[in-house]
Coordinates of C-alpha atoms and ligand atoms in Angstrom, one line a residue:
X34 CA -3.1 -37.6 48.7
X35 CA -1.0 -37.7 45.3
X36 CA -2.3 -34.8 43.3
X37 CA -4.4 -36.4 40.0
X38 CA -1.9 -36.9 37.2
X39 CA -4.8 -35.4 34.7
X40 CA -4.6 -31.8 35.7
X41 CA -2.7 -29.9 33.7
X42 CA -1.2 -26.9 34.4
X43 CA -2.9 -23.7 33.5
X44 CA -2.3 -22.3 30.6
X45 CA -1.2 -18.3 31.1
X46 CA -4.3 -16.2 30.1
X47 CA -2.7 -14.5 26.6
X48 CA -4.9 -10.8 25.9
X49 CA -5.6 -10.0 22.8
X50 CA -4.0 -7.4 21.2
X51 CA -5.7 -5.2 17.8
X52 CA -4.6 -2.3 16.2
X53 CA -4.0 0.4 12.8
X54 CA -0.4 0.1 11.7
X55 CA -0.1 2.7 9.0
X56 CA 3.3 3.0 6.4
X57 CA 4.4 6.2 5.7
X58 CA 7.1 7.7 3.8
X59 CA 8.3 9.0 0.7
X60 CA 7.4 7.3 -3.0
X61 CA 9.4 4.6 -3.6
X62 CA 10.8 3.7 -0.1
X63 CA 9.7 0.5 -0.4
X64 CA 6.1 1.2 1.4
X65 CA 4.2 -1.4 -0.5
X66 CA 6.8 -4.1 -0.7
X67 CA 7.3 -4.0 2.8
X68 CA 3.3 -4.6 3.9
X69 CA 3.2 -7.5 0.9
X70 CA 6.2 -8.9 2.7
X71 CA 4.6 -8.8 6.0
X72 CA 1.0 -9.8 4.9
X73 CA 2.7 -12.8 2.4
X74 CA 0.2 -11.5 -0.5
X75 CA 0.9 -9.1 -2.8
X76 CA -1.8 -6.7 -2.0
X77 CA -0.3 -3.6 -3.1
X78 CA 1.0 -3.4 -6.4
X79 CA 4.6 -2.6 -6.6
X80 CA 6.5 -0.6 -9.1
X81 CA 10.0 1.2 -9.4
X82 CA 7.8 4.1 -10.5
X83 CA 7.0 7.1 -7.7
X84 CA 3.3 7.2 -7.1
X85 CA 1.9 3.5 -7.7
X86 CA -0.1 3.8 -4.7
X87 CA -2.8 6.1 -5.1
X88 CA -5.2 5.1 -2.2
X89 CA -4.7 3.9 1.3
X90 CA -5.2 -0.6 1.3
X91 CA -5.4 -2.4 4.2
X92 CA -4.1 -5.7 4.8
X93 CA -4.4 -7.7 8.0
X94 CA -2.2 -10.1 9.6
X95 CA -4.1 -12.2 12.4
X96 CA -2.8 -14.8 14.7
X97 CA -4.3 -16.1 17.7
X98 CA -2.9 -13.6 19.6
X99 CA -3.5 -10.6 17.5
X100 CA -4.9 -8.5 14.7
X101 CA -2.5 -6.0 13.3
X102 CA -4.5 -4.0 10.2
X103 CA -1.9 -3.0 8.0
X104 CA -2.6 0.9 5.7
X105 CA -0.3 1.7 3.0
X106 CA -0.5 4.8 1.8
X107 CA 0.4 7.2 -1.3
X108 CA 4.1 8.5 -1.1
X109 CA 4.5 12.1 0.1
X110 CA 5.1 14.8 -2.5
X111 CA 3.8 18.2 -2.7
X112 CA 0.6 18.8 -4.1
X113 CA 0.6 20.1 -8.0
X114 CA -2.5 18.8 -9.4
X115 CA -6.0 18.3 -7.1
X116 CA -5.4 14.6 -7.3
X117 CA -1.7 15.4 -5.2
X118 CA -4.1 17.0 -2.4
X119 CA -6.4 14.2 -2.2
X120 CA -3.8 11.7 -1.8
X121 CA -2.6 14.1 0.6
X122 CA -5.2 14.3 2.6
X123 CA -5.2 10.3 3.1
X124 CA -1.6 10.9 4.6
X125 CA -3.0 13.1 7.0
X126 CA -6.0 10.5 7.8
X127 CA -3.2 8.0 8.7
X128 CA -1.5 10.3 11.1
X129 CA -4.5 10.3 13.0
X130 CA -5.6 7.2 13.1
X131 CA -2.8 4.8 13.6
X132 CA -2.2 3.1 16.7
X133 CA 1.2 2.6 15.3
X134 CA 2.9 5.1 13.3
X135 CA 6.3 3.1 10.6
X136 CA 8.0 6.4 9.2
X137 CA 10.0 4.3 6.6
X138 CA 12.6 5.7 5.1
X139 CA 15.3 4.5 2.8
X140 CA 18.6 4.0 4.5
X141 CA 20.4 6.4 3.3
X142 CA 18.1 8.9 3.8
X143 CA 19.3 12.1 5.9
X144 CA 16.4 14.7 5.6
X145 CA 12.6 15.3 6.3
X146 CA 10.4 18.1 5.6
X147 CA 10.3 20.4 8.5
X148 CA 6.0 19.7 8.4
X149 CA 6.2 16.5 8.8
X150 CA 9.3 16.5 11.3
X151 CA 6.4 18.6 13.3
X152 CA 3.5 16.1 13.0
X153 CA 5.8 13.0 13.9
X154 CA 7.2 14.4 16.9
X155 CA 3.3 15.9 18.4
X156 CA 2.1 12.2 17.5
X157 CA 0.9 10.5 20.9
X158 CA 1.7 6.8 19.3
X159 CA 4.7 5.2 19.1
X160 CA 6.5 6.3 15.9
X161 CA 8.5 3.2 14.4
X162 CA 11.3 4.9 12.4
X163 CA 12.0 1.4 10.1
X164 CA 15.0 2.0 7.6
X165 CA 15.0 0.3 4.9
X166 CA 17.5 -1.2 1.9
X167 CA 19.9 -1.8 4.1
X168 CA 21.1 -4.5 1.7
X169 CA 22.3 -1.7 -0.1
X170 CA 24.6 -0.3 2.4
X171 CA 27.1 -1.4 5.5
X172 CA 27.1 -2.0 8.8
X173 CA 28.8 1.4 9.6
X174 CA 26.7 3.4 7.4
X175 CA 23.4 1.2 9.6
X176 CA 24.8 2.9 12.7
X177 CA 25.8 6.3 11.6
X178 CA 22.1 6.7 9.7
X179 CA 20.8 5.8 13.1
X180 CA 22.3 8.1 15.2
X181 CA 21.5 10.7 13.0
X182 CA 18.0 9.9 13.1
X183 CA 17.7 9.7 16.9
X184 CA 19.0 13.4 17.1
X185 CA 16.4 14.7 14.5
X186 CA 13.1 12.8 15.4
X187 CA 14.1 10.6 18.2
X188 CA 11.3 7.9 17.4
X189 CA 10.0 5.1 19.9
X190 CA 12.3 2.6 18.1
X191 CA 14.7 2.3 14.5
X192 CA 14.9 -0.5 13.3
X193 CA 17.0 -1.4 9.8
X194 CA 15.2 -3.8 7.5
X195 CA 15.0 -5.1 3.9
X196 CA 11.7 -5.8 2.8
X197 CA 13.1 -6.9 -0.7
X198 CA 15.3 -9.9 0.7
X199 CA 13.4 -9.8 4.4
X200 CA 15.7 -9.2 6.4
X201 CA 15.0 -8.4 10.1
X202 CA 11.0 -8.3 9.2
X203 CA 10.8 -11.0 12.6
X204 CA 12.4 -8.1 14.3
X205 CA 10.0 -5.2 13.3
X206 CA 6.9 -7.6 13.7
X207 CA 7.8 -7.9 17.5
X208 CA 8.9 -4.7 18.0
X209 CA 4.6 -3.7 16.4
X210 CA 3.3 -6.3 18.5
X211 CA 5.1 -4.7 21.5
X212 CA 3.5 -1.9 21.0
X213 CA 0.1 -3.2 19.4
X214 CA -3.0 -1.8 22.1
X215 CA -4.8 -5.1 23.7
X216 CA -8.3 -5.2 22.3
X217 CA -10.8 -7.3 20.3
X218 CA -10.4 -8.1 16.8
X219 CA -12.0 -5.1 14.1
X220 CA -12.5 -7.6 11.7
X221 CA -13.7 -11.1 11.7
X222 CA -10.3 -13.1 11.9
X223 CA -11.3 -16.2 9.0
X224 CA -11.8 -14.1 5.7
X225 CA -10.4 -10.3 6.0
X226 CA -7.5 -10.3 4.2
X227 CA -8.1 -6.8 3.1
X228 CA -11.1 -5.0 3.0
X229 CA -10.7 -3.9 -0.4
X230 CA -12.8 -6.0 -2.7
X231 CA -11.9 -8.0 -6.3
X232 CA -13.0 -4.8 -8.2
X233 CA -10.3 -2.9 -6.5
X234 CA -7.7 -5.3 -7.3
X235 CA -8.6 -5.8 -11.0
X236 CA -8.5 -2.0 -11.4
X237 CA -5.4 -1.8 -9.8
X238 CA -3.6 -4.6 -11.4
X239 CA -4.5 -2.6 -14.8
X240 CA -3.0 0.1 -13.4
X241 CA 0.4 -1.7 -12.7
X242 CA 0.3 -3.1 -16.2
X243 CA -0.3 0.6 -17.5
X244 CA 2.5 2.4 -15.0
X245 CA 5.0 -0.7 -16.8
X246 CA 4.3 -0.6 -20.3
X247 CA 3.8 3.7 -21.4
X248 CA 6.2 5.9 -20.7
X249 CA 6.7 9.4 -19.0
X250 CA 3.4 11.3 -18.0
X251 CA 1.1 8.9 -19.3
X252 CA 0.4 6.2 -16.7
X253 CA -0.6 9.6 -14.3
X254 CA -2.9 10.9 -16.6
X255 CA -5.1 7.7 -16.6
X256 CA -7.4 6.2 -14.0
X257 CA -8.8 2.9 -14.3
X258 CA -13.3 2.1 -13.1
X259 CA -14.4 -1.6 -13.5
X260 CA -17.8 -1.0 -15.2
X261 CA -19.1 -4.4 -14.1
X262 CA -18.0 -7.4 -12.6
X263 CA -19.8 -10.5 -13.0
X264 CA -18.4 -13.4 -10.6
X265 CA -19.3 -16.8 -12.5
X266 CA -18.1 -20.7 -11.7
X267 CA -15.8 -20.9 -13.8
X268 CA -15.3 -17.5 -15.6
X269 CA -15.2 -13.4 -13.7
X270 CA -16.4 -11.1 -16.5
X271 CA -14.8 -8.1 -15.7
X272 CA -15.5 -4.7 -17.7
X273 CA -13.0 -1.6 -17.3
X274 CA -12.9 1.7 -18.5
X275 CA -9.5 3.4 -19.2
X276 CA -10.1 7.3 -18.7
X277 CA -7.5 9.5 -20.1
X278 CA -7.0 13.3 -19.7
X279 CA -6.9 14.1 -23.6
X280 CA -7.6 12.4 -26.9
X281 CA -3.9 12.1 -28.0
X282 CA -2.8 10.3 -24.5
X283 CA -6.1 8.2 -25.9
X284 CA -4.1 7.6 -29.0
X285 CA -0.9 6.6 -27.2
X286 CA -2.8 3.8 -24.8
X287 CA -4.8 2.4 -27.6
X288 CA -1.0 2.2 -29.7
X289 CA -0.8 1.5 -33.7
X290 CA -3.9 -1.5 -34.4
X291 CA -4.6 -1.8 -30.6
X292 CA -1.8 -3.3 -30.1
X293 CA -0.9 -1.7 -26.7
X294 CA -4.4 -1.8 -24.6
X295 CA -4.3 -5.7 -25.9
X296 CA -0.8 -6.2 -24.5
X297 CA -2.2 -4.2 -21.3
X298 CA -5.2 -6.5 -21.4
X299 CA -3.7 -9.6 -22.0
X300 CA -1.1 -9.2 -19.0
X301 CA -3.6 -7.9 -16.8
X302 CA -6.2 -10.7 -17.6
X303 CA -3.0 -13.4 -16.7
X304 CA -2.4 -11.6 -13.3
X305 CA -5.8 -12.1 -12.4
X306 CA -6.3 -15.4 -13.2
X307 CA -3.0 -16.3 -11.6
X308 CA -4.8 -14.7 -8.2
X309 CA -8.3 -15.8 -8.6
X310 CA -7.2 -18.9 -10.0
X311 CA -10.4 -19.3 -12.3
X312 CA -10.2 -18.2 -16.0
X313 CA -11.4 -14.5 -16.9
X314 CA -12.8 -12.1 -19.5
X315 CA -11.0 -8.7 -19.6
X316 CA -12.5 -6.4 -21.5
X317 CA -10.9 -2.6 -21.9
X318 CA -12.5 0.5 -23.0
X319 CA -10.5 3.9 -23.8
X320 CA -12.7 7.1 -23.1
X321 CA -11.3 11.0 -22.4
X322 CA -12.2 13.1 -19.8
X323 CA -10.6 16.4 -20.4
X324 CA -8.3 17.3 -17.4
X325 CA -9.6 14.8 -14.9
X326 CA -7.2 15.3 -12.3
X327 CA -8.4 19.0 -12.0
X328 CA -11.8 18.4 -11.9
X329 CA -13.9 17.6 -8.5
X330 CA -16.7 15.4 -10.3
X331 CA -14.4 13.3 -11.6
X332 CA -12.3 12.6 -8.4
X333 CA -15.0 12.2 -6.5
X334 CA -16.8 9.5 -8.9
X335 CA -12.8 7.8 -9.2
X336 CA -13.1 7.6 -5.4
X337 CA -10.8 10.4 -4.0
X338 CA -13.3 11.8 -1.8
X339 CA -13.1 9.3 1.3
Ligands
GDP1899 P1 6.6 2.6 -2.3 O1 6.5 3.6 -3.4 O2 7.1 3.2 -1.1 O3 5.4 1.8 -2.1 O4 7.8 1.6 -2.9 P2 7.7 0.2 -3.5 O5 7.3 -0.9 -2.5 O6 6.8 0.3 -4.7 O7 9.2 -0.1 -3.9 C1 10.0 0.8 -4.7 C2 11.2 0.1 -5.3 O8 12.1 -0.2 -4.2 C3 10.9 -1.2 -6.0 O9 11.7 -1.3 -7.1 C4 11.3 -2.3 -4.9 O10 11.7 -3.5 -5.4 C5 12.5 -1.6 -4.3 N1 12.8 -2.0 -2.9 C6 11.9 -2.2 -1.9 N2 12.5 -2.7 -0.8 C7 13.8 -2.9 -1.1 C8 14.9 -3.4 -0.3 O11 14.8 -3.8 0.8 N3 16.1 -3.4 -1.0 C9 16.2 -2.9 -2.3 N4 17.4 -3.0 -2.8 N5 15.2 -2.5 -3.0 C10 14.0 -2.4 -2.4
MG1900 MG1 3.5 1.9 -3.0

């Protein structure tokens, strides 16, 4: 008997992959404009100034074949104030709890601390050595740079990238789903984008608009709490306090008539509507806490503690 033209072939059983994917590398390697490349969202906020990334943010990337959760994470620099250890600290936590470890460096990068040389090479999981700017550089300098990085750490894979123009990001996402463990989803696959929530955001894009318009030592002295947030219709009423580590930084925020904070607040209060795409009401408040970034309470109530 003919076999029944309405049997289809079996489609090949695809497993499920899930896993931590966690950036690493020094400020201003391009950490947080490579996940917002990957993700297609700018999650992060992205600066040419060291140190925009204070806290570790998640993003995931889901497909029907997998769940890859995304950690960027502060730079690396040695400690000087408490803050410095804290953020530390979170580099640490993402050593130990990736599935997939990208050591991104800049291209024409030729060193690493001897520390974290150690850690890399004792890691269990595969260490993705990604360099990146490579639109800065040639094709020779691509091959030399990688040679010389197979003799110092020799990582699971290099692979050159820019996340700027994305180049060669279709490369690195095979080369993570290679390696990505089989497993069920962490997080339920139709609304996790990040598990950070809008009051994270709104304090961090106050931030950015702070690191971009002061200069020198002021946009590390201040940290930025919502107050409240109030989720409306038509309208997010957002309250923010700006704490700064003396009265004269206070001064400097504030600028001559308030004209800086309502630059600050004006940009900021675009950017989220932009992303939210409602209207909203930004409103900031100054306050000083005398040498913050030295002080346990404080860190601990700005969320350092985790
Ligand atoms: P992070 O501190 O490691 O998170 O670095 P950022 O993502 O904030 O990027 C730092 C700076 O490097 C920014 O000015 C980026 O625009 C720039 N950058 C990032 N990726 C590339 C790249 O592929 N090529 C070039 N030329 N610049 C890049
Ligand atoms: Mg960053």
């Amino acid at each position: 008997m003919a076999p029944s033209p309405f049997i289809l072939p079996l489609r090949p059983q695809m497993k499920h992959q899930s896993g931590f994917v966690n950036i690493i590398g020094k400020p201003n390697v391009g950490k947080s404009t490579l996940m917002n490349a990957l993700l297609g969202e700018n999650l992060s906020i992205v600066t040419n100034k060291a140190q925009t990334t204070r806290h570790r943010i998640k993003g995931i990337l889901n497909n029907e074949q997998y769940q890859i959760i995304f950690s960027d994470t502060p730079g690396m620099l040695k400690p000087v104030y408490k803050l410095h250890e804290k953020m530390m600290e979170a580099v640490d936590e993402t050593l130990t709890d990736a599935d997939i470890v990208i050591f991104l460096i800049e291209v024409k990068e030729t060193k690493i601390e001897e520390e974290l040389l150690t850690k890399l090479q004792f890691l269990k999981v595969p260490v993705l050595l990604v360099m990146n700017k490579v639109d800065e550089t040639d094709q020779e300098t691509i091959e030399a740079q990688a040679a010389h990085w197979k003799e110092l750490l020799n990582p699971t894979e290099i692979i050159p990238i820019s996340a700027l123009h994305k180049f060669y990001l279709d490369v690195l996402l095979k080369k993570i789903v290679q390696y990505l463990p089989e497993g069920e989803a962490y997080f339920d696959k139709d609304d996790n984008l990040s598990d950070r929530d809008m009051r994270f955001f709104a304090s961090e894009i106050i931030r950015e608009k702070i690191l971009l318009f002061y200069q020198k030592e002021i946009p590390y002295s201040v940290e930025v709490k919502i107050q409240s947030y109030k989720e409306n219709q038509d309208i997010d009423v957002i309250k923010a306090f700006i704490y700064t580590a003396r009265e004269s930084q206070k001064a400097i925020i504030l600028g001559h008539g308030g004209a800086a904070i309502k630059k600050v607040g004006t940009e900021a209060r675009k950017k989220l509507e932009e992303m939210l795409g409602k209207k909203v009401y930004l409103e900031l408040t100054v306050k000083v806490i005398e040498d913050w970034r030295n002080d346990e309470q404080s860190l601990k109530r700005f969320g350092y503690d985790s």
